[in-house]
XYZ file of C-alpha atoms in Angstrom:
485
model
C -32.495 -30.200 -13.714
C -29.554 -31.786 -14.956
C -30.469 -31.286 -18.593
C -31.614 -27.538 -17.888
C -27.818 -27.112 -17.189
C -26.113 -28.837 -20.122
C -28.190 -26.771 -22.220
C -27.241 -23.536 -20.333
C -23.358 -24.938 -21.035
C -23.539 -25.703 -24.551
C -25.185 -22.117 -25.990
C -23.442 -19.831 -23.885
C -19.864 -18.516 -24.079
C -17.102 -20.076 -22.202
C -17.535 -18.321 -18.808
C -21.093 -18.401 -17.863
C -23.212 -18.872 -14.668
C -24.470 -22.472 -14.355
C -26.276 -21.891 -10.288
C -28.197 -18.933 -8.674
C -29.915 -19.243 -5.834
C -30.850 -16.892 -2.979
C -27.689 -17.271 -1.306
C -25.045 -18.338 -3.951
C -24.494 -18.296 -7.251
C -21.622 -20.302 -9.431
C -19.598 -19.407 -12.120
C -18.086 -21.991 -14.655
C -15.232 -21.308 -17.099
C -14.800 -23.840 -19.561
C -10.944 -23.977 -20.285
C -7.897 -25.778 -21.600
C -6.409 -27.191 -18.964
C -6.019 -30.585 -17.808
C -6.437 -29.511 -14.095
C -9.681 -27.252 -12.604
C -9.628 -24.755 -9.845
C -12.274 -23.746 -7.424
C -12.226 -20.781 -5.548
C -14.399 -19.071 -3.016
C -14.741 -15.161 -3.080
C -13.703 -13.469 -0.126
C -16.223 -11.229 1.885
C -17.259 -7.842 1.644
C -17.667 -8.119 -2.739
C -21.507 -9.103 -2.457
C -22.605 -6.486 -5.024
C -20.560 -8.343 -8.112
C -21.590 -11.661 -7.232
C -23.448 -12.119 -10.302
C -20.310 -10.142 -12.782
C -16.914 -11.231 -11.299
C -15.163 -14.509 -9.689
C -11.654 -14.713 -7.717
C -9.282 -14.610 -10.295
C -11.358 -13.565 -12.789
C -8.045 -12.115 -15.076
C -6.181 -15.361 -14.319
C -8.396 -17.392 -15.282
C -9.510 -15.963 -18.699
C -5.902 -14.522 -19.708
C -4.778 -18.351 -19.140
C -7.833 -20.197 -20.017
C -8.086 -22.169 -16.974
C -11.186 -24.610 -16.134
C -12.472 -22.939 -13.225
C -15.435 -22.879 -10.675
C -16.163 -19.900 -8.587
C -18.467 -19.597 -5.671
C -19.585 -16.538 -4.771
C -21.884 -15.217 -1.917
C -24.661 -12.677 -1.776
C -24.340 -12.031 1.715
C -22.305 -12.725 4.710
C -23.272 -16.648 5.650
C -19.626 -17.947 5.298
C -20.739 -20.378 2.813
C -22.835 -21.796 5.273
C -26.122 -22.337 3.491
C -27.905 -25.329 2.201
C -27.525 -24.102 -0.939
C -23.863 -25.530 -0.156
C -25.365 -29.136 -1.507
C -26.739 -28.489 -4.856
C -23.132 -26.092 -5.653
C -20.895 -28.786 -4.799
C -22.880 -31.340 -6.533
C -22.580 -29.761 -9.698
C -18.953 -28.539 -8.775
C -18.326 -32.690 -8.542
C -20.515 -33.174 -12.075
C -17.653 -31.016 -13.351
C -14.736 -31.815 -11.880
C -14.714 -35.563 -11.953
C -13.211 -35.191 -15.729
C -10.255 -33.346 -14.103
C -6.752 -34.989 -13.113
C -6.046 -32.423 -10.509
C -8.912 -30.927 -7.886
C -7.665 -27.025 -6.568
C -9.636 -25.542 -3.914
C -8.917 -21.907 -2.411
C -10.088 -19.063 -0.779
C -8.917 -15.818 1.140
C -10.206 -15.371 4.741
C -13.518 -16.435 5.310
C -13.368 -17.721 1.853
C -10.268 -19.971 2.771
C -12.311 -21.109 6.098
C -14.860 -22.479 2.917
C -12.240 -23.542 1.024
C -11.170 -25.912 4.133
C -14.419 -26.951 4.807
C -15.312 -28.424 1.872
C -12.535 -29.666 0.801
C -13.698 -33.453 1.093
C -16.550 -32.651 0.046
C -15.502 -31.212 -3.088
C -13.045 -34.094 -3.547
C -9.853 -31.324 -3.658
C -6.236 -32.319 -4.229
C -4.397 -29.498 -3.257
C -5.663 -26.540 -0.543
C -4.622 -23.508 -1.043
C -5.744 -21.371 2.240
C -4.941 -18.282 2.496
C -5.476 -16.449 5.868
C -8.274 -18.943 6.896
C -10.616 -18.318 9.619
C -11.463 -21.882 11.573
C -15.152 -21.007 13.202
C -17.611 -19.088 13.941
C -18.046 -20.495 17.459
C -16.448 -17.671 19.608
C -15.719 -20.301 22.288
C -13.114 -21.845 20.337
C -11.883 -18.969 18.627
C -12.255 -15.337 18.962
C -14.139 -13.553 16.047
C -13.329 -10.475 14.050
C -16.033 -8.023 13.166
C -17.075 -9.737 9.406
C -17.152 -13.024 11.585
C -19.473 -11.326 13.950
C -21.584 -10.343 11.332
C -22.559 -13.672 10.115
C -23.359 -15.269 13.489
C -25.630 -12.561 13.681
C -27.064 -13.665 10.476
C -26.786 -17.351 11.322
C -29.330 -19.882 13.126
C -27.279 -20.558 16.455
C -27.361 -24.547 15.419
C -25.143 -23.989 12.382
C -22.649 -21.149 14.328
C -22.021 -24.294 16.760
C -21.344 -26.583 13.795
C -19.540 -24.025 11.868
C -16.072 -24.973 13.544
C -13.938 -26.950 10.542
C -12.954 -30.708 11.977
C -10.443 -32.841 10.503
C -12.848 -34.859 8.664
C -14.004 -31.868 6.458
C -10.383 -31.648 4.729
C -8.648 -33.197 2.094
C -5.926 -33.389 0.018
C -2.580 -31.532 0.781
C -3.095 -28.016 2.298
C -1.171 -24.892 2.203
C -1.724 -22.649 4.736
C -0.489 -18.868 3.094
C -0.378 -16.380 5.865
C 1.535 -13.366 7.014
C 3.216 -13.922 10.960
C 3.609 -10.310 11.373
C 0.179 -9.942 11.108
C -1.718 -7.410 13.705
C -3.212 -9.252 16.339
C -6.409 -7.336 16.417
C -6.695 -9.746 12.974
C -6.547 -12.917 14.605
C -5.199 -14.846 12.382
C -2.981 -17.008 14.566
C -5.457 -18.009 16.944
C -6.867 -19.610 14.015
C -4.249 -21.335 12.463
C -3.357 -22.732 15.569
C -6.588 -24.247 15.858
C -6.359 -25.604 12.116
C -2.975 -27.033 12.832
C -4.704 -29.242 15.171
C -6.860 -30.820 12.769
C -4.392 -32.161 10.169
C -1.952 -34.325 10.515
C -0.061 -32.792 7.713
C -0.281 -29.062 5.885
C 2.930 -26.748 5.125
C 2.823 -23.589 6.227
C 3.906 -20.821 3.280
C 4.552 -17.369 5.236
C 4.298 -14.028 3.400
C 5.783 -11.820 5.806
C 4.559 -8.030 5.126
C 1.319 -8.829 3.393
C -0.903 -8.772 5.913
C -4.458 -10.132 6.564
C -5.809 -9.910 3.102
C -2.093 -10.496 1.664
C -3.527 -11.661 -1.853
C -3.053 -8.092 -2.945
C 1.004 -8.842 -2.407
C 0.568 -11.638 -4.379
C -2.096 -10.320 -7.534
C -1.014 -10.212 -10.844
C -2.101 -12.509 -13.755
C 1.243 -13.764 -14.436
C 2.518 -13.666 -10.934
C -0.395 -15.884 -10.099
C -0.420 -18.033 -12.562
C 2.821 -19.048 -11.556
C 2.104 -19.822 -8.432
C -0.932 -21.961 -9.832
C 1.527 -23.737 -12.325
C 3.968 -24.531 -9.046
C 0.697 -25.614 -6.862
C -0.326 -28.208 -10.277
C 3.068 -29.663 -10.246
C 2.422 -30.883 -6.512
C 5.942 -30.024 -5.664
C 6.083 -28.435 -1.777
C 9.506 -26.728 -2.190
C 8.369 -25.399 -5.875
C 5.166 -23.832 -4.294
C 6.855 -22.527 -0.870
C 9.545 -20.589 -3.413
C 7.457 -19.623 -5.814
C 4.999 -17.510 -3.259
C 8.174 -16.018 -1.584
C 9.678 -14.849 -4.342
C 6.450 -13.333 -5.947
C 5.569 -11.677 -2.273
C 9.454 -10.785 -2.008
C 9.292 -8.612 -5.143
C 5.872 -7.524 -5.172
C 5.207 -4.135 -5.628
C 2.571 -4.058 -2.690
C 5.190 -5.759 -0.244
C 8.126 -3.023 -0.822
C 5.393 -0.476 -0.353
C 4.595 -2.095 3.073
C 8.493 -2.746 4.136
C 9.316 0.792 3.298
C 6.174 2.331 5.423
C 7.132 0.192 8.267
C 10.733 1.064 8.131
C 10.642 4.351 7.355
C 10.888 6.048 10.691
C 13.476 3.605 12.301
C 15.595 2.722 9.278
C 14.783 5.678 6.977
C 18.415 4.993 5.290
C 17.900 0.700 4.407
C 14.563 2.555 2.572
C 16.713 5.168 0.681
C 19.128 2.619 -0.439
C 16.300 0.439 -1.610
C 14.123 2.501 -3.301
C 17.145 4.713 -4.777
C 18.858 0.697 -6.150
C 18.772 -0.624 -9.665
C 17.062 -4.044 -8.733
C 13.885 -1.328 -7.813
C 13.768 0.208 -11.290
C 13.064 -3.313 -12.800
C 10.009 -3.885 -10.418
C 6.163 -4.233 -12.290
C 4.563 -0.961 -11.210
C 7.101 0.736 -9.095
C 4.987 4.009 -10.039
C 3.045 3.327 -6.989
C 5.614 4.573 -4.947
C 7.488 6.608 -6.915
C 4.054 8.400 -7.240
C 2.939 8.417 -3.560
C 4.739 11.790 -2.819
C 3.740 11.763 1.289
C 5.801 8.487 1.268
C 8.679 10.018 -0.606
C 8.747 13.392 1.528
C 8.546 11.259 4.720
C 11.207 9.222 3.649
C 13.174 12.903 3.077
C 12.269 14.205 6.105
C 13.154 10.799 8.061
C 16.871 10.842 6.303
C 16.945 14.589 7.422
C 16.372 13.766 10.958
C 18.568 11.321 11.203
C 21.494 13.038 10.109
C 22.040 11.994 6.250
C 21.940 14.733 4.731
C 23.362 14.257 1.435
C 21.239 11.650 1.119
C 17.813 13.589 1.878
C 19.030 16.215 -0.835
C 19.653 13.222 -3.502
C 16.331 12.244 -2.484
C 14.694 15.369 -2.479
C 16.243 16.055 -5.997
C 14.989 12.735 -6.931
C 11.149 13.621 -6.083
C 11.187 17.057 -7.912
C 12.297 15.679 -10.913
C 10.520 12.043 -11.042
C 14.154 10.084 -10.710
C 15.503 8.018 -8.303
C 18.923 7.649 -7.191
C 22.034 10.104 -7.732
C 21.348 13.153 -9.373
C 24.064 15.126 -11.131
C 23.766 18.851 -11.253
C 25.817 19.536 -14.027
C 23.140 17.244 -16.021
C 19.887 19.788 -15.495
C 18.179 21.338 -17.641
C 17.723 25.336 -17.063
C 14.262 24.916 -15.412
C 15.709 22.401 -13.248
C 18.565 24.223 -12.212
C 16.147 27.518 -10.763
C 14.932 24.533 -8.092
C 18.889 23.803 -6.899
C 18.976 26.891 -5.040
C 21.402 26.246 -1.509
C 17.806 27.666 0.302
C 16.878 24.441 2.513
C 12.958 23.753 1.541
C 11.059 22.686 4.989
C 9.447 19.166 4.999
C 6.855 17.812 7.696
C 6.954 15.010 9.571
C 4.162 13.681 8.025
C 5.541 14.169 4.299
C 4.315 17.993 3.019
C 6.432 20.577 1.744
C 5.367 23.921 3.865
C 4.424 26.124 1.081
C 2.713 29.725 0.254
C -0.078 30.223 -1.954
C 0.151 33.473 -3.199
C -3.375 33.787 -3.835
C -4.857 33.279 -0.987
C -1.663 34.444 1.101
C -1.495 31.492 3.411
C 0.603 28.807 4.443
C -0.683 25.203 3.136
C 0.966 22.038 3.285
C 1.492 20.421 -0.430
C 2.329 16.899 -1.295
C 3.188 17.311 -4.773
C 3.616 21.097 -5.657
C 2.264 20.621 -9.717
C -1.237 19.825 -8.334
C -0.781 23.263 -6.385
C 0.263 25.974 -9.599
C -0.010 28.650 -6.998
C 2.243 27.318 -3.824
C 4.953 28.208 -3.495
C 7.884 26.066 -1.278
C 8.900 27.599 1.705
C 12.238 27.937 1.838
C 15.185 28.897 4.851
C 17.819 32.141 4.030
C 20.245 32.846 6.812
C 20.627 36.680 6.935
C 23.564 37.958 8.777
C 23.114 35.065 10.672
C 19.150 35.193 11.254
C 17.021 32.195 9.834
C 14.152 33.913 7.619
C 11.243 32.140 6.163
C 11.730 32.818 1.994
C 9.876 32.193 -0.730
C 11.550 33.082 -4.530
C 8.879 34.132 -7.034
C 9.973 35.501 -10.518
C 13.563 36.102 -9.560
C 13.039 38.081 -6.181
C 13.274 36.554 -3.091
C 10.131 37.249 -0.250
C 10.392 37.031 3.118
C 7.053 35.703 4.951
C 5.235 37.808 7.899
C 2.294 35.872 9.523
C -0.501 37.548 11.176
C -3.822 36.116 12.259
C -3.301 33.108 10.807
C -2.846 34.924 7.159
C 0.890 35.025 5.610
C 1.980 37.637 3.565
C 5.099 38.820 1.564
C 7.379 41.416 1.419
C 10.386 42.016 0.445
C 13.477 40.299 2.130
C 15.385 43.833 2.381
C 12.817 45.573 3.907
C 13.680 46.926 7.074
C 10.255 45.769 8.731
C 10.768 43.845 11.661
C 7.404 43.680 13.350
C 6.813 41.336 16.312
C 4.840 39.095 13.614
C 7.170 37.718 11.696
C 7.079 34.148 11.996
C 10.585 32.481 13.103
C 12.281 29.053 12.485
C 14.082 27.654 15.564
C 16.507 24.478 15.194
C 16.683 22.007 17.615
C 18.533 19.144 16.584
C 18.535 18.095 12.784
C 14.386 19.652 12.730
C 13.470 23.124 13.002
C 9.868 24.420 14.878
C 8.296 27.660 13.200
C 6.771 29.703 15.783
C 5.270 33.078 16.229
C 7.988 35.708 17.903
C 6.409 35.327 21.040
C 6.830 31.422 20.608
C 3.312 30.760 22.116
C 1.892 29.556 18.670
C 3.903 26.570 16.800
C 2.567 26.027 13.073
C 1.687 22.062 12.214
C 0.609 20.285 9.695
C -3.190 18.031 10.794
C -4.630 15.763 7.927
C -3.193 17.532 5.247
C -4.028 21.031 6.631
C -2.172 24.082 8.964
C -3.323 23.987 12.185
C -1.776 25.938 14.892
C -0.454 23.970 18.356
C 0.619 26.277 21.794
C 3.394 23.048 22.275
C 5.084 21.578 19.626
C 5.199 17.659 18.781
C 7.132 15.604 17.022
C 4.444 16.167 14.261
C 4.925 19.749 13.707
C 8.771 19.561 13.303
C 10.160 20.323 9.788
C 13.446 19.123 8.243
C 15.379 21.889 5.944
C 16.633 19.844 3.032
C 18.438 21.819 0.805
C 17.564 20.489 -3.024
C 21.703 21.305 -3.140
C 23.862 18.513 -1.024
C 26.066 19.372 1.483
C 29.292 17.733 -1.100
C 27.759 19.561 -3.378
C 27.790 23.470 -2.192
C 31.559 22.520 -0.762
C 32.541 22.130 -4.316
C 31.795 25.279 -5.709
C 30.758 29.124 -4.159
C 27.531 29.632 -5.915
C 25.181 28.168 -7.622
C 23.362 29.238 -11.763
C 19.881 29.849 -10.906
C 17.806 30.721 -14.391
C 14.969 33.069 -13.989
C 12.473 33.906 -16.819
C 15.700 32.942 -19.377
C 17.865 34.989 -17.278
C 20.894 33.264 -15.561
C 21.388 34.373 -12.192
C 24.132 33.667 -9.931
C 23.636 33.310 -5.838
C 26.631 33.037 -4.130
C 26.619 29.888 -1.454
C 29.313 31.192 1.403
C-alpha cells in the first residue's frame, strides 16, 4: 500500500488526494515550507470533499505543505478510517520541524482529539466542541446529528480527555457568542483537561468566526505568528486581523445600530474605514445604510442622517458639500424630507403600477419614485416630483395614485403623515389603517409599531437650508429654483 501511494505522489501535481475511503478522504499539498499544517474541514461542506480543503487559497497562494481531512458525512471524524489517515498524515509529517493542527467547530473538536496522535506542536482550535456525550455537555443540532449517525459505544467515548492533546493549544473563540451556540459550556469543559492553553478571544465573530478572520494574506499572517511559537505574537496578530476585518465592522455596526446609531455614523463616515479590504460590503448593503439613517433620525441627529443620506445616494461616505454636485445630483437636494423605515426602505411610488413599495436601493427600481414630505400652508402632504412637477399621493384600496399638488381635491382618502416624536406614522384619514413595511413589502397594520414608523430625512441638512432661502433644483437641463422658508 505504501508504494501505491508514493507512486500516486510522484506523477501527480503538487496538490493531490493521497486517501479515499467511505468516510474520509485526504488531501496533500506538497510545498515549500519548512513547517506542515493539518487541518480538519468544518461540517456542513460534504459535497466538495473530494475538490476543496480548509484553506485551500492559503495554502496554494503561499505554497504551504499541508494535509487536509475532510469528511463525507457528519461522524465528527469519528471513524476507523481515523487510523490509516493519521498514519499516513505521520509518514508525512515526520520530515517537518513544526506539526500545526486546526479545525473550526466540530472540526476543532478533531483537531483536539488527535492532536497526540498526530504528533502536533501547536493547536489551533477554533470554536471547539468537547463531546458528543450530552451528559457532559449539551449538544447543538449538527452535534445531534452525528450521535444519531453514531454506534452509542463511540458517542460515550467521543468526549476529548487530556491524554488525546498535545502540544501548545490556542483556543480562538468569540465570548459574546449566543448561548443557544454553546460554545462556553464547551470550553469550560476543555479548560479542564489541560494544564496549559491560551485563550485568543475574537469578540464579534461569532460561532463560525473564521469568516472574521478569512483572507489569504490575513491568514497567512496569523499562520506565520502561530510558526514563530510566540504567544503574545499570535494573541495580537488574531486581534488585530478580527479588529479590522471587514466581516467584524459589519457585525459591530448591526449590533450597534439601534442603541448607538451615532458611534456607527462616525465609524463608517471616518478615514481609517476607507482604507479597509472590501469595505464595499457595507457601503453596498443599502438596508444597513438606510437603517443606520433612519436610527440617526430618531435619535435626534439630524444633520448627521442628511450627510448620511447624501452619502448613500451618491456612493460616498462622510461630509458632502453641496456646492460640489453635479446638476443631476443637485435635482436629489431638494429641502422635501424623503421617508425611511425602520427596517431600512425608502417609501417610494411606482408609477407604473401606482402603488406604494418599499425600495432599498432606488437604481434597481427605474420606476419608484421616493416619497417625499411638502408642508402646505402648514399641512404635511405625501409628494412625489416627477419631470419637474410635484404630485401629491391619494391612496385608495390599497392602490396610490397621483395628482396634482394644487388640485383642490381633498377626498377623505388621501393618505396623511402624523409626527410623533422625531418619526412620522402614515395613516388613512380615518387613522384606522397605518401603512408598514413586512419583509420587504407594504402591508397594512390597524395599530402602528415601532416597525411601521418612518424618519423624514431631508437629503438637505438642517445647517444647510439655514444658510441660504432656496435651493437650484435642475430639471430636464432646466434650473429651477424652490424657495426653502
Amino acid at each position: 500500500m505504501y508504494i501505491i501511494y508514493t507512486f500516486v505522489i510522484t506523477i501527480l501535481e503538487s496538490t493531490m488526494i493521497i486517501f479515499k475511503g467511505k468516510d474520509l478522504i485526504l488531501h496533500h499539498h506538497k510545498g515549500k515550507s519548512d513547517y506542515i499544517i493539518i487541518s480538519f474541514r468544518p461540517g456542513y461542506e460534504f459535497n466538495t470533499a473530494l475538490d476543496d480543503f480548509f484553506l485551500l487559497p492559503v495554502v496554494k497562494k503561499y505554497d504551504i505543505n499541508f494535509l487536509g481531512i475532510n469528511a463525507f458525512w457528519n461522524h465528527y471524524y469519528l471513524t476507523s478510517e481515523m487510523n490509516k489517515v493519521i498514519e499516513l498524515c505521520n509518514r508525512i509529517s515526520k520530515q517537518f520541524k513544526k506539526i500545526i493542527v486546526m479545525g473550526l467547530s466540530l472540526a476543532g473538536y478533531a483537531a483536539l482529539k488527535y492532536s497526540k496522535a498526530l504528533n502536533a506542536d501547536i493547536v489551533f482550535a477554533m470554536s471547539p466542541r468537547a463531546t458528543l456525550d450530552k451528559q457532559v455537555c449539551p449538544l447543538s443540532h449538527m452535534s445531534e446529528d452525528a450521535v444519531t449517525k453514531l454506534p452509542y459505544t463511540t458517542v460515550k467515548k467521543s468526549t476529548i480527555q487530556a491524554s488525546d492533546i498535545k502540544g501548545k493549544v490556542f483556543l480562538v473563540f468569540d465570548p459574546y457568542v449566543p448561548k443557544e451556540d454553546l460554545d462556553k459550556e464547551h470550553l469550560s469543559y476543555l479548560r479542564k483537561q489541560m494544564t496549559e492553553c491560551v485563550d485568543i478571544p475574537t469578540y464579534f465573530a461569532g460561532h463560525m468566526l473564521i469568516t472574521h478572520l478569512q483572507g489569504s494574506v490575513v491568514f497567512k499572517s496569523i499562520i506565520d505568528a502561530l510558526v514563530s511559537n510566540n504567544k503574545q505574537k499570535v494573541i495580537s496578530t488574531v486581534a488585530d486581523v478580527r479588529r479590522h476585518h471587514i466581516e467584524n465592522i459589519k457585525v459591530k455596526a448591526a449590533l450597534f445600530i439601534d442603541k448607538y446609531p451615532y458611534l456607527v455614523y462616525r465609524m463608517l463616515t471616518s478615514q481609517s474605514f476607507l482604507q479597509v479590504q472590501n469595505n464595499q460590503k457595507i457601503l453596498n448593503d443599502y438596508r444597513l445604510l438606510l437603517k443606520l439613517s433612519f436610527n440617526l433620525a430618531k435619535k435626534g441627529y439630524q444633520q448627521e442622517s442628511a450627510n448620511f443620506l447624501r452619502s448613500i445616494l451618491f456612493a460616498k461616505t462622510g461630509n458632502f458639500d453641496v456646492s460640489n454636485t453635479t446638476p443631476q445630483q443637485q435635482s436629489c437636494l431638494t429641502p422635501y424630507p424623503y421617508l425611511i423605515n425602520f427596517h431600512g426602505y425608502f417609501l417610494a411610488y411606482n408609477y407604473q403600477t401606482k402603488q406604494l413599495e418599499p425600495a432599498a436601493n432606488l437604481d434597481e427600481k427605474p420606476y419608484c419614485l421616493p416619497v417625499q414630505i411638502y408642508n402646505q400652508n402648514g399641512k404635511m402632504k405625501l409628494i412625489c416630483i416627477h419631470l419637474g412637477f410635484i404630485f401629491e399621493l391619494k391612496y385608495q384600496d390599497k392602490v396610490s395614485y397621483h395628482l396634482d399638488l394644487l388640485s383642490d381635491d381633498y377626498t377623505p382618502n388621501h393618505i396623511k403623515p402624523i409626527l410623533i416624536g422625531n418619526v412620522m406614522f402614515i395613516h388613512t384619514i380615518e387613522r384606522n389603517r397605518f401603512i408598514g413595511v413586512h419583509q420587504g413589502n407594504i402591508h397594512i397594520a390597524s395599530r402602528p409599531q415601532d416597525w411601521e414608523s418612518f424618519a423624514p430625512i431631508s437629503m438637505v441638512s438642517p445647517t444647510q437650508i439655514a444658510k441660504q432661502n432656496s435651493i437650484s433644483v435642475n430639471v430636464n437641463n432646466q434650473n429651477i429654483t424652490i424657495s426653502v422658508n
